[in-house]
Short mmCIF file of C-alpha atoms and ligand atoms in Angstrom, two decimals:
data_model
loop_
_atom_site.label_atom_id
_atom_site.label_comp_id
_atom_site.label_asym_id
_atom_site.label_seq_id
_atom_site.Cartn_x
_atom_site.Cartn_y
_atom_site.Cartn_z
CA UNK A 1 15.04 284.76 48.86
CA UNK A 2 11.32 283.63 50.09
CA UNK A 3 9.60 282.47 47.81
CA UNK A 4 7.22 285.42 48.28
CA UNK A 5 9.14 288.50 48.04
CA UNK A 6 6.65 290.51 50.07
CA UNK A 7 8.37 289.00 53.38
CA UNK A 8 11.73 289.39 52.58
CA UNK A 9 14.20 291.13 54.64
CA UNK A 10 13.63 295.56 54.48
CA UNK A 11 16.74 296.61 52.84
CA UNK A 12 19.33 297.64 55.33
CA UNK A 13 18.11 295.23 57.89
CA UNK A 14 20.16 292.14 58.77
CA UNK A 15 19.58 288.30 60.17
CA UNK A 16 21.78 287.13 62.42
CA UNK A 17 21.72 283.14 62.20
CA UNK A 18 24.54 281.88 64.93
CA UNK A 19 27.98 282.17 62.86
CA UNK A 20 26.64 285.80 62.45
CA UNK A 21 25.58 286.39 65.60
CA UNK A 22 28.49 284.95 67.30
CA UNK A 23 30.40 287.80 65.91
CA UNK A 24 28.12 290.01 67.32
CA UNK A 25 28.40 288.65 70.67
CA UNK A 26 32.32 288.81 69.92
CA UNK A 27 32.43 292.48 69.79
CA UNK A 28 30.00 293.31 72.36
CA UNK A 29 32.02 291.41 75.13
CA UNK A 30 34.79 293.44 74.28
CA UNK A 31 32.57 296.46 74.47
CA UNK A 32 31.42 295.29 78.19
CA UNK A 33 35.22 294.26 79.17
CA UNK A 34 36.08 297.38 77.93
CA UNK A 35 33.33 298.81 80.49
CA UNK A 36 34.51 296.66 83.54
CA UNK A 37 37.68 297.98 82.94
CA UNK A 38 36.56 301.83 83.33
CA UNK A 39 34.15 301.39 85.75
CA UNK A 40 30.89 301.90 83.52
CA UNK A 41 27.58 300.58 84.49
CA UNK A 42 24.50 299.42 81.69
CA UNK A 43 21.46 301.05 81.12
CA UNK A 44 19.03 300.75 78.71
CA UNK A 45 15.50 302.59 77.72
CA UNK A 46 12.93 302.07 75.23
CA UNK A 47 13.18 301.52 71.53
CA UNK A 48 10.33 303.53 70.83
CA UNK A 49 10.53 307.33 71.80
CA UNK A 50 8.45 310.52 71.49
CA UNK A 51 9.38 312.26 68.46
CA UNK A 52 9.89 315.26 69.94
CA UNK A 53 12.58 313.90 71.66
CA UNK A 54 14.78 313.81 68.52
CA UNK A 55 13.17 316.73 66.24
CA UNK A 56 14.82 319.22 68.64
CA UNK A 57 17.75 317.87 69.76
CA UNK A 58 19.56 315.68 66.90
CA UNK A 59 20.24 318.03 63.98
CA UNK A 60 18.68 318.14 60.93
CA UNK A 61 20.59 315.21 59.30
CA UNK A 62 19.03 312.32 61.70
CA UNK A 63 15.58 313.94 61.87
CA UNK A 64 15.73 313.36 58.52
CA UNK A 65 16.51 309.61 58.65
CA UNK A 66 13.25 309.05 61.36
CA UNK A 67 11.58 305.63 61.37
CA UNK A 68 8.20 308.09 62.91
CA UNK A 69 4.91 307.39 62.39
CA UNK A 70 1.88 307.69 64.57
CA UNK A 71 0.86 305.35 66.96
CA UNK A 72 -3.25 303.78 67.82
CA UNK A 73 -2.85 306.40 70.33
CA UNK A 74 -2.33 309.34 68.22
CA UNK A 75 1.34 310.07 69.30
CA UNK A 76 4.17 310.82 67.23
CA UNK A 77 6.71 308.51 68.01
CA UNK A 78 10.11 306.95 66.51
CA UNK A 79 12.38 304.27 66.57
CA UNK A 80 15.61 305.76 68.62
CA UNK A 81 18.16 306.90 65.91
CA UNK A 82 20.57 307.40 68.45
CA UNK A 83 20.94 306.81 72.45
CA UNK A 84 22.38 309.80 73.62
CA UNK A 85 18.53 312.04 74.15
CA UNK A 86 17.47 308.72 75.57
CA UNK A 87 20.30 308.94 78.17
CA UNK A 88 19.59 312.61 78.78
CA UNK A 89 15.74 312.15 79.34
CA UNK A 90 17.04 309.23 81.97
CA UNK A 91 19.18 311.59 83.79
CA UNK A 92 17.57 314.20 83.31
CA UNK A 93 14.67 312.55 85.76
CA UNK A 94 17.12 310.96 88.57
CA UNK A 95 20.74 312.50 88.25
CA UNK A 96 20.46 314.53 91.44
CA UNK A 97 20.08 311.56 93.42
CA UNK A 98 23.30 310.18 91.61
CA UNK A 99 26.79 310.27 92.70
CA UNK A 100 28.78 311.97 90.12
CA UNK A 101 30.41 311.18 87.95
CA UNK A 102 28.23 309.39 86.02
CA UNK A 103 29.62 306.56 84.04
CA UNK A 104 26.99 304.95 81.90
CA UNK A 105 27.06 302.22 79.09
CA UNK A 106 24.68 300.89 76.73
CA UNK A 107 24.60 298.82 73.74
CA UNK A 108 21.24 299.78 71.72
CA UNK A 109 19.97 298.77 68.64
CA UNK A 110 19.15 301.88 66.43
CA UNK A 111 17.39 302.52 63.41
CA UNK A 112 17.94 305.18 60.98
CA UNK A 113 16.75 305.32 57.23
CA UNK A 114 19.76 305.79 55.90
CA UNK A 115 21.01 305.44 51.86
CA UNK A 116 22.49 301.90 52.28
CA UNK A 117 26.15 302.05 51.27
CA UNK A 118 28.86 300.23 52.65
CA UNK A 119 29.17 300.43 56.54
CA UNK A 120 25.93 301.86 56.66
CA UNK A 121 22.85 300.08 57.31
CA UNK A 122 18.94 300.79 58.31
CA UNK A 123 19.60 299.31 61.84
CA UNK A 124 22.85 298.93 63.91
CA UNK A 125 23.76 298.03 67.07
CA UNK A 126 25.90 301.10 68.93
CA UNK A 127 27.79 300.91 72.20
CA UNK A 128 27.53 304.35 74.17
CA UNK A 129 29.58 305.28 76.49
CA UNK A 130 28.99 308.66 78.77
CA UNK A 131 30.59 310.54 81.11
CA UNK A 132 27.67 313.18 82.93
CA UNK A 133 28.77 315.30 85.94
CA UNK A 134 32.24 315.86 85.04
CA UNK A 135 33.41 319.26 82.93
CA UNK A 136 37.07 318.64 82.76
CA UNK A 137 39.17 317.25 80.34
CA UNK A 138 39.89 314.53 82.51
CA UNK A 139 36.68 313.10 81.29
CA UNK A 140 37.42 313.74 77.63
CA UNK A 141 40.48 311.49 78.07
CA UNK A 142 38.50 308.94 79.90
CA UNK A 143 36.31 308.40 76.96
CA UNK A 144 38.73 308.53 74.12
CA UNK A 145 40.94 305.96 76.19
CA UNK A 146 37.62 303.49 76.60
CA UNK A 147 37.02 303.76 73.03
CA UNK A 148 40.62 303.01 72.14
CA UNK A 149 41.02 300.09 74.76
CA UNK A 150 37.75 298.16 73.40
CA UNK A 151 39.44 297.85 70.20
CA UNK A 152 42.99 297.02 71.71
CA UNK A 153 40.77 294.03 73.53
CA UNK A 154 39.72 293.41 69.93
CA UNK A 155 43.13 292.92 68.62
CA UNK A 156 43.27 296.35 66.97
CA UNK A 157 46.61 298.57 67.24
CA UNK A 158 48.14 301.66 66.36
CA UNK A 159 48.84 300.65 62.76
CA UNK A 160 45.06 299.44 62.25
CA UNK A 161 43.01 303.02 63.69
CA UNK A 162 43.24 306.49 65.09
CA UNK A 163 41.53 309.25 66.64
CA UNK A 164 41.01 312.45 64.91
CA UNK A 165 40.11 314.95 67.96
CA UNK A 166 38.47 318.57 67.21
CA UNK A 167 36.88 321.06 69.17
CA UNK A 168 33.41 322.68 68.35
CA UNK A 169 33.92 326.02 70.11
CA UNK A 170 37.61 326.15 68.54
CA UNK A 171 36.07 325.61 64.92
CA UNK A 172 33.40 328.03 65.92
CA UNK A 173 36.19 330.95 67.17
CA UNK A 174 38.21 330.00 64.12
CA UNK A 175 35.57 330.50 61.59
CA UNK A 176 34.14 333.92 63.04
CA UNK A 177 37.81 335.11 63.68
CA UNK A 178 38.13 334.31 60.24
CA UNK A 179 35.26 336.77 58.78
CA UNK A 180 32.45 334.56 59.01
CA UNK A 181 29.08 336.03 60.14
CA UNK A 182 27.66 334.65 63.26
CA UNK A 183 24.35 333.50 60.68
CA UNK A 184 26.57 331.62 58.30
CA UNK A 185 28.53 329.64 60.94
CA UNK A 186 26.26 326.33 60.09
CA UNK A 187 27.12 326.69 56.06
CA UNK A 188 30.86 326.70 57.17
CA UNK A 189 31.08 323.86 59.41
CA UNK A 190 29.57 321.97 56.49
CA UNK A 191 32.22 323.12 54.27
CA UNK A 192 35.15 322.29 56.81
CA UNK A 193 33.28 318.69 57.12
CA UNK A 194 33.46 317.74 53.62
CA UNK A 195 36.85 319.10 53.16
CA UNK A 196 38.15 316.21 52.61
CA UNK A 197 35.07 314.93 49.94
CA UNK A 198 35.02 317.75 48.28
CA UNK A 199 37.66 319.65 45.59
CA UNK A 200 39.33 322.33 47.23
CA UNK A 201 38.15 324.77 44.63
CA UNK A 202 34.55 323.76 45.49
CA UNK A 203 35.39 324.24 49.28
CA UNK A 204 36.60 327.96 48.48
CA UNK A 205 33.99 328.40 46.38
CA UNK A 206 31.45 327.65 48.53
CA UNK A 207 33.80 329.93 51.36
CA UNK A 208 32.69 332.63 49.25
CA UNK A 209 29.50 332.31 47.99
CA UNK A 210 27.82 330.65 50.80
CA UNK A 211 29.86 332.19 53.96
CA UNK A 212 30.13 335.40 52.14
CA UNK A 213 34.49 335.45 53.12
CA UNK A 214 36.78 337.27 50.36
CA UNK A 215 39.14 335.46 48.23
CA UNK A 216 42.52 335.28 50.93
CA UNK A 217 39.75 334.84 53.63
CA UNK A 218 38.39 331.92 52.24
CA UNK A 219 41.98 330.82 51.22
CA UNK A 220 43.28 331.43 55.04
CA UNK A 221 40.44 329.06 56.27
CA UNK A 222 41.13 326.48 54.19
CA UNK A 223 44.82 326.77 55.12
CA UNK A 224 43.95 326.66 58.32
CA UNK A 225 42.03 323.58 58.57
CA UNK A 226 43.85 321.67 56.13
CA UNK A 227 47.16 321.62 57.96
CA UNK A 228 44.95 321.08 61.40
CA UNK A 229 48.42 323.02 63.13
CA UNK A 230 46.70 324.16 66.51
CA UNK A 231 50.24 326.02 66.64
CA UNK A 232 49.67 327.43 63.59
CA UNK A 233 45.73 328.26 64.99
CA UNK A 234 47.14 329.79 68.43
CA UNK A 235 49.77 332.00 65.98
CA UNK A 236 46.80 333.22 64.25
CA UNK A 237 43.98 333.78 66.00
CA UNK A 238 45.36 332.93 70.26
CA UNK A 239 44.56 336.39 71.31
CA UNK A 240 40.88 335.36 71.35
CA UNK A 241 39.92 334.12 74.24
CA UNK A 242 37.60 331.25 73.39
CA UNK A 243 40.62 330.02 71.08
CA UNK A 244 43.04 330.30 73.74
CA UNK A 245 40.47 328.00 76.32
CA UNK A 246 40.00 325.52 73.77
CA UNK A 247 43.74 325.08 72.63
CA UNK A 248 44.47 324.85 76.72
CA UNK A 249 41.77 322.29 76.76
CA UNK A 250 43.29 320.20 73.33
CA UNK A 251 46.95 320.31 74.84
CA UNK A 252 45.84 318.99 78.35
CA UNK A 253 43.60 316.57 76.56
CA UNK A 254 47.00 315.32 74.60
CA UNK A 255 49.05 315.04 77.82
CA UNK A 256 46.33 313.29 79.56
CA UNK A 257 46.20 310.56 76.71
CA UNK A 258 49.97 310.41 76.31
CA UNK A 259 50.25 309.65 79.90
CA UNK A 260 47.60 306.44 79.83
CA UNK A 261 49.85 305.73 76.51
CA UNK A 262 47.18 306.46 74.18
CA UNK A 263 49.66 308.65 72.34
CA UNK A 264 50.07 306.54 69.09
CA UNK A 265 46.46 306.48 68.61
CA UNK A 266 45.71 310.21 68.95
CA UNK A 267 45.79 313.23 66.39
CA UNK A 268 44.46 316.73 66.28
CA UNK A 269 42.32 317.46 63.33
CA UNK A 270 40.25 320.56 62.62
CA UNK A 271 38.17 318.94 60.17
CA UNK A 272 36.35 316.86 62.35
CA UNK A 273 32.78 318.28 63.09
CA UNK A 274 30.18 315.84 64.00
CA UNK A 275 27.03 315.69 62.29
CA UNK A 276 24.92 316.02 65.80
CA UNK A 277 23.57 319.74 67.06
CA UNK A 278 24.28 319.22 70.65
CA UNK A 279 28.19 319.29 70.99
CA UNK A 280 29.73 321.74 72.69
CA UNK A 281 33.29 321.44 72.92
CA UNK A 282 35.87 318.35 71.98
CA UNK A 283 34.45 316.35 69.76
CA UNK A 284 36.61 313.07 68.11
CA UNK A 285 35.89 310.06 65.71
CA UNK A 286 38.08 306.94 65.20
CA UNK A 287 39.08 305.93 61.60
CA UNK A 288 40.56 302.99 60.57
CA UNK A 289 44.30 304.24 59.45
CA UNK A 290 44.07 303.19 55.78
CA UNK A 291 41.08 305.68 55.65
CA UNK A 292 38.86 303.30 53.45
CA UNK A 293 36.10 302.73 56.09
CA UNK A 294 33.70 305.12 57.18
CA UNK A 295 33.64 306.30 60.89
CA UNK A 296 33.94 303.17 63.52
CA UNK A 297 33.33 306.16 66.23
CA UNK A 298 31.91 308.87 66.83
CA UNK A 299 31.46 310.99 70.15
CA UNK A 300 32.09 314.45 72.25
CA UNK A 301 31.28 317.02 74.71
CA UNK A 302 27.74 318.07 74.84
CA UNK A 303 27.07 320.22 78.10
CA UNK A 304 23.85 321.50 77.23
CA UNK A 305 21.92 318.33 76.47
CA UNK A 306 20.32 317.33 79.62
CA UNK A 307 19.17 320.96 80.39
CA UNK A 308 17.43 320.94 76.62
CA UNK A 309 15.29 317.98 77.66
CA UNK A 310 14.41 319.37 81.41
CA UNK A 311 17.31 318.29 83.87
CA UNK A 312 19.25 320.34 85.73
CA UNK A 313 22.57 321.43 83.68
CA UNK A 314 24.84 318.86 83.96
CA UNK A 315 28.33 318.72 81.91
CA UNK A 316 28.40 315.45 79.65
CA UNK A 317 30.50 313.70 77.52
CA UNK A 318 30.75 310.36 75.34
CA UNK A 319 30.72 308.37 72.13
CA UNK A 320 28.77 305.61 70.17
CA UNK A 321 30.57 303.04 68.62
CA UNK A 322 28.76 301.14 65.92
CA UNK A 323 29.26 297.26 65.08
CA UNK A 324 29.12 297.25 61.73
CA UNK A 325 32.56 299.37 60.23
CA UNK A 326 33.82 297.97 63.29
CA UNK A 327 32.84 294.63 61.97
CA UNK A 328 34.25 295.22 58.90
CA UNK A 329 37.57 295.99 60.34
CA UNK A 330 37.82 293.15 62.09
CA UNK A 331 36.88 291.00 59.15
CA UNK A 332 39.71 292.87 56.99
CA UNK A 333 42.39 292.11 59.73
CA UNK A 334 41.46 288.48 60.11
CA UNK A 335 40.44 289.33 63.99
CA UNK A 336 37.11 287.43 64.12
CA UNK A 337 37.58 284.23 65.64
CA UNK A 338 36.10 281.07 63.70
CA UNK A 339 32.82 279.77 64.47
CA UNK A 340 32.50 276.58 66.10
CA UNK A 341 29.88 274.97 67.36
CA UNK A 342 30.67 273.52 71.31
CA UNK A 343 28.17 271.48 73.81
CA UNK A 344 30.01 269.44 76.83
CA UNK A 345 28.48 266.30 76.49
CA UNK A 346 26.49 264.33 73.92
CA UNK A 347 24.68 261.45 75.16
CA UNK A 348 23.82 258.33 72.97
CA UNK A 349 21.59 255.56 73.45
CA UNK A 350 22.00 252.04 71.53
CA UNK A 351 19.05 250.97 71.47
CA UNK A 352 15.22 252.18 72.87
CA UNK A 353 15.79 249.99 76.11
CA UNK A 354 18.41 252.66 77.48
CA UNK A 355 16.30 255.82 76.64
CA UNK A 356 14.87 256.15 80.06
CA UNK A 357 18.28 255.86 81.53
CA UNK A 358 19.52 258.67 78.97
CA UNK A 359 16.82 261.13 79.82
CA UNK A 360 17.72 260.64 83.15
CA UNK A 361 21.47 261.17 82.61
CA UNK A 362 20.64 264.19 80.30
CA UNK A 363 18.72 265.69 83.28
CA UNK A 364 21.09 265.49 85.90
CA UNK A 365 23.89 266.80 83.86
CA UNK A 366 22.34 269.50 82.42
CA UNK A 367 21.25 270.55 86.64
CA UNK A 368 25.11 269.49 87.01
CA UNK A 369 25.93 272.82 84.67
CA UNK A 370 26.89 270.50 81.61
CA UNK A 371 25.66 271.56 77.93
CA UNK A 372 24.11 268.57 76.70
CA UNK A 373 22.65 267.46 73.57
CA UNK A 374 20.93 263.91 72.36
CA UNK A 375 19.07 262.44 69.66
CA UNK A 376 15.28 263.72 70.48
CA UNK A 377 14.04 260.20 68.51
CA UNK A 378 16.16 256.66 67.97
CA UNK A 379 18.74 256.33 65.65
CA UNK A 380 21.81 254.02 64.85
CA UNK A 381 24.71 254.84 66.74
CA UNK A 382 26.88 255.82 63.85
CA UNK A 383 24.31 258.62 63.13
CA UNK A 384 24.22 259.62 66.59
CA UNK A 385 28.23 259.80 66.96
CA UNK A 386 28.46 261.82 63.64
CA UNK A 387 25.57 264.18 65.25
CA UNK A 388 28.05 264.49 68.03
CA UNK A 389 30.77 265.06 66.07
CA UNK A 390 28.55 268.16 64.22
CA UNK A 391 27.28 269.66 67.19
CA UNK A 392 31.18 270.02 68.42
CA UNK A 393 30.51 267.52 71.61
CA UNK A 394 33.61 267.36 73.77
CA UNK A 395 32.47 264.20 75.13
CA UNK A 396 29.91 261.17 74.11
CA UNK A 397 28.19 258.98 76.90
CA UNK A 398 27.27 255.69 74.99
CA UNK A 399 24.81 253.29 77.15
CA UNK A 400 25.21 250.28 75.21
CA UNK A 401 23.23 247.28 76.65
CA UNK A 402 26.20 245.55 78.39
CA UNK A 403 27.69 248.61 79.88
CA UNK A 404 24.24 249.20 81.22
CA UNK A 405 23.58 245.89 82.72
CA UNK A 406 27.37 246.10 84.83
CA UNK A 407 26.06 249.45 85.94
CA UNK A 408 28.45 251.77 84.01
CA UNK A 409 28.70 253.61 80.70
CA UNK A 410 31.54 254.66 78.40
CA UNK A 411 32.42 257.78 77.78
CA UNK A 412 34.42 258.92 75.00
CA UNK A 413 36.55 261.99 74.18
CA UNK A 414 35.92 262.78 70.87
CA UNK A 415 39.12 264.43 70.02
CA UNK A 416 41.37 261.72 71.01
CA UNK A 417 38.26 258.80 70.78
CA UNK A 418 39.98 257.55 74.29
CA UNK A 419 37.08 255.90 76.02
CA UNK A 420 36.84 255.10 79.68
CA UNK A 421 33.86 253.62 81.70
CA UNK A 422 32.19 255.70 84.28
CA UNK A 423 29.69 254.31 86.68
CA UNK A 424 26.01 254.99 85.88
CA UNK A 425 25.48 256.06 89.42
CA UNK A 426 27.82 259.43 89.23
CA UNK A 427 26.48 259.90 85.78
CA UNK A 428 22.90 260.21 87.55
CA UNK A 429 24.42 262.49 90.13
CA UNK A 430 25.52 264.85 87.54
CA UNK A 431 29.86 263.58 87.59
CA UNK A 432 31.66 261.88 85.48
CA UNK A 433 30.72 263.97 82.32
CA UNK A 434 34.34 264.86 82.50
CA UNK A 435 35.54 261.09 81.30
CA UNK A 436 36.79 260.89 85.28
CA UNK A 437 36.45 257.35 85.40
CA UNK A 438 36.30 256.89 89.27
CA UNK A 439 34.23 260.10 89.65
P1 HAM B 501 26.76 308.63 65.70
O1 HAM B 501 28.10 309.82 64.57
O2 HAM B 501 25.39 309.43 64.81
O3 HAM B 501 26.46 309.68 66.99
O4 HAM B 501 27.33 307.42 65.52
C1 HAM B 501 28.18 306.76 65.60
C2 HAM B 501 28.67 305.50 65.35
O5 HAM B 501 27.92 304.96 65.11
C3 HAM B 501 29.51 306.19 63.67
O6 HAM B 501 30.53 306.20 63.82
C4 HAM B 501 29.13 304.68 62.94
O7 HAM B 501 30.10 303.81 63.72
C5 HAM B 501 27.83 304.36 64.03
N1 HAM B 501 26.69 304.45 63.04
C6 HAM B 501 25.86 305.87 63.05
N2 HAM B 501 24.81 305.34 62.10
C7 HAM B 501 24.86 304.62 61.40
C8 HAM B 501 24.13 303.35 60.42
N3 HAM B 501 23.23 304.05 59.73
N4 HAM B 501 24.92 302.48 60.04
C9 HAM B 501 26.05 301.56 60.74
N5 HAM B 501 26.40 302.61 61.57
C10 HAM B 501 25.92 302.99 62.08
C11 HAM B 501 25.86 309.28 67.59
O8 HAM B 501 24.97 308.70 67.80
C12 HAM B 501 25.78 309.83 69.17
N6 HAM B 501 24.92 310.12 69.63
C13 HAM B 501 27.00 309.57 69.84
C14 HAM B 501 27.54 310.11 71.36
C15 HAM B 501 27.22 309.37 72.44
N7 HAM B 501 27.58 311.26 71.24
C16 HAM B 501 27.92 311.19 72.53
N8 HAM B 501 27.49 310.24 73.54
#
């Protein structure tokens, strides 16, 4: 805490000292590696956007959490709370010229004024991966598999997490077919979304009082959604073409994912609704297997968003995976590599007389690509060696008067203590830093 509390970090925001930044970079590397394997290209957009981009498209929950203000030019603006509307805007301008399907990813920092709780902050980094221009389940399967593979790269397996898949149109059709009036659909979605968090009785009461269902209708809805059994949904509502179409999609999705070896990670679960307004088809969330943490990842198909921001209509599917819950899960499973400082070389001079030479060697070794540190002011050799160890130097170049007179320097392997003599000419030519005495 700084002496002046007015200067304290804002609640829900994080500082990233090097050991914390290393965790973030570890996660980002896995995300980028997964994208490389799947042929996705990286993009970005501005962190500040017109407020209107969110008010219409994102849905009430996110709009209520916006960091929004008027800029000095009087414009209504907002810090981006999610990436999808920016992606839609960027593509609305240029999708026509791009070969389809478009596979793009980004790792933006996002801002939501949320009530702070475990796994939820007011800023987070969110990996977004989206496929635009392909309406078939092949694209749905590809994004689910990509999310799974990133977690596998980080060392997590089917014992650690699962993907719960549902379908917006299927849920709508099942609710309508169960007697929910079209204008009550949003409320009914809310009830389904909360089935796991609210008591059964409360859900029954809400279905009756807020969605206008009778006792037996409300009971039937609960049974259908609690079981999440697609065969049962097919038995009861299979005549409905919307239901039949969505079920067929989900079955093909399952088949592709099984063929890719993703079967053990994937479950159907009709209780997954997703808070955002723009989803139109398959939706999914990825959770830790124990069910202790919030969702690590959420996404789905949004076939109308590009049109809504003024682009040509293009089908799209993708997800966002945050760094906060994922970091918690990795920490819980001991999958965060321990932090270690590391440089290739520490160059030490026994006295000020070798300082000019030291500067020349440092510059030459850096020009040759080595990471090099040295004492910025003269210190006793013992202190310098202690610093070299603290910096994690692999080797130390020791410039002593006797050796320098003979045209050599000692290069010490910091782990074994073994020393070799290396010609100064080699060190000044950017060589010999690997302790190769013949360089
Ligand atoms: P979302 O479900 O709002 O989706 O966020 C996706 C993930 O971001 C969540 O599962 C969670 O891990 C993380 N996240 C969200 N809010 C916070 C927060 N306040 N603190 C920490 N982590 C958070 C979207 O944003 C969609 N735009 C994703 C998408 C991309 N759909 C299609 N393409």
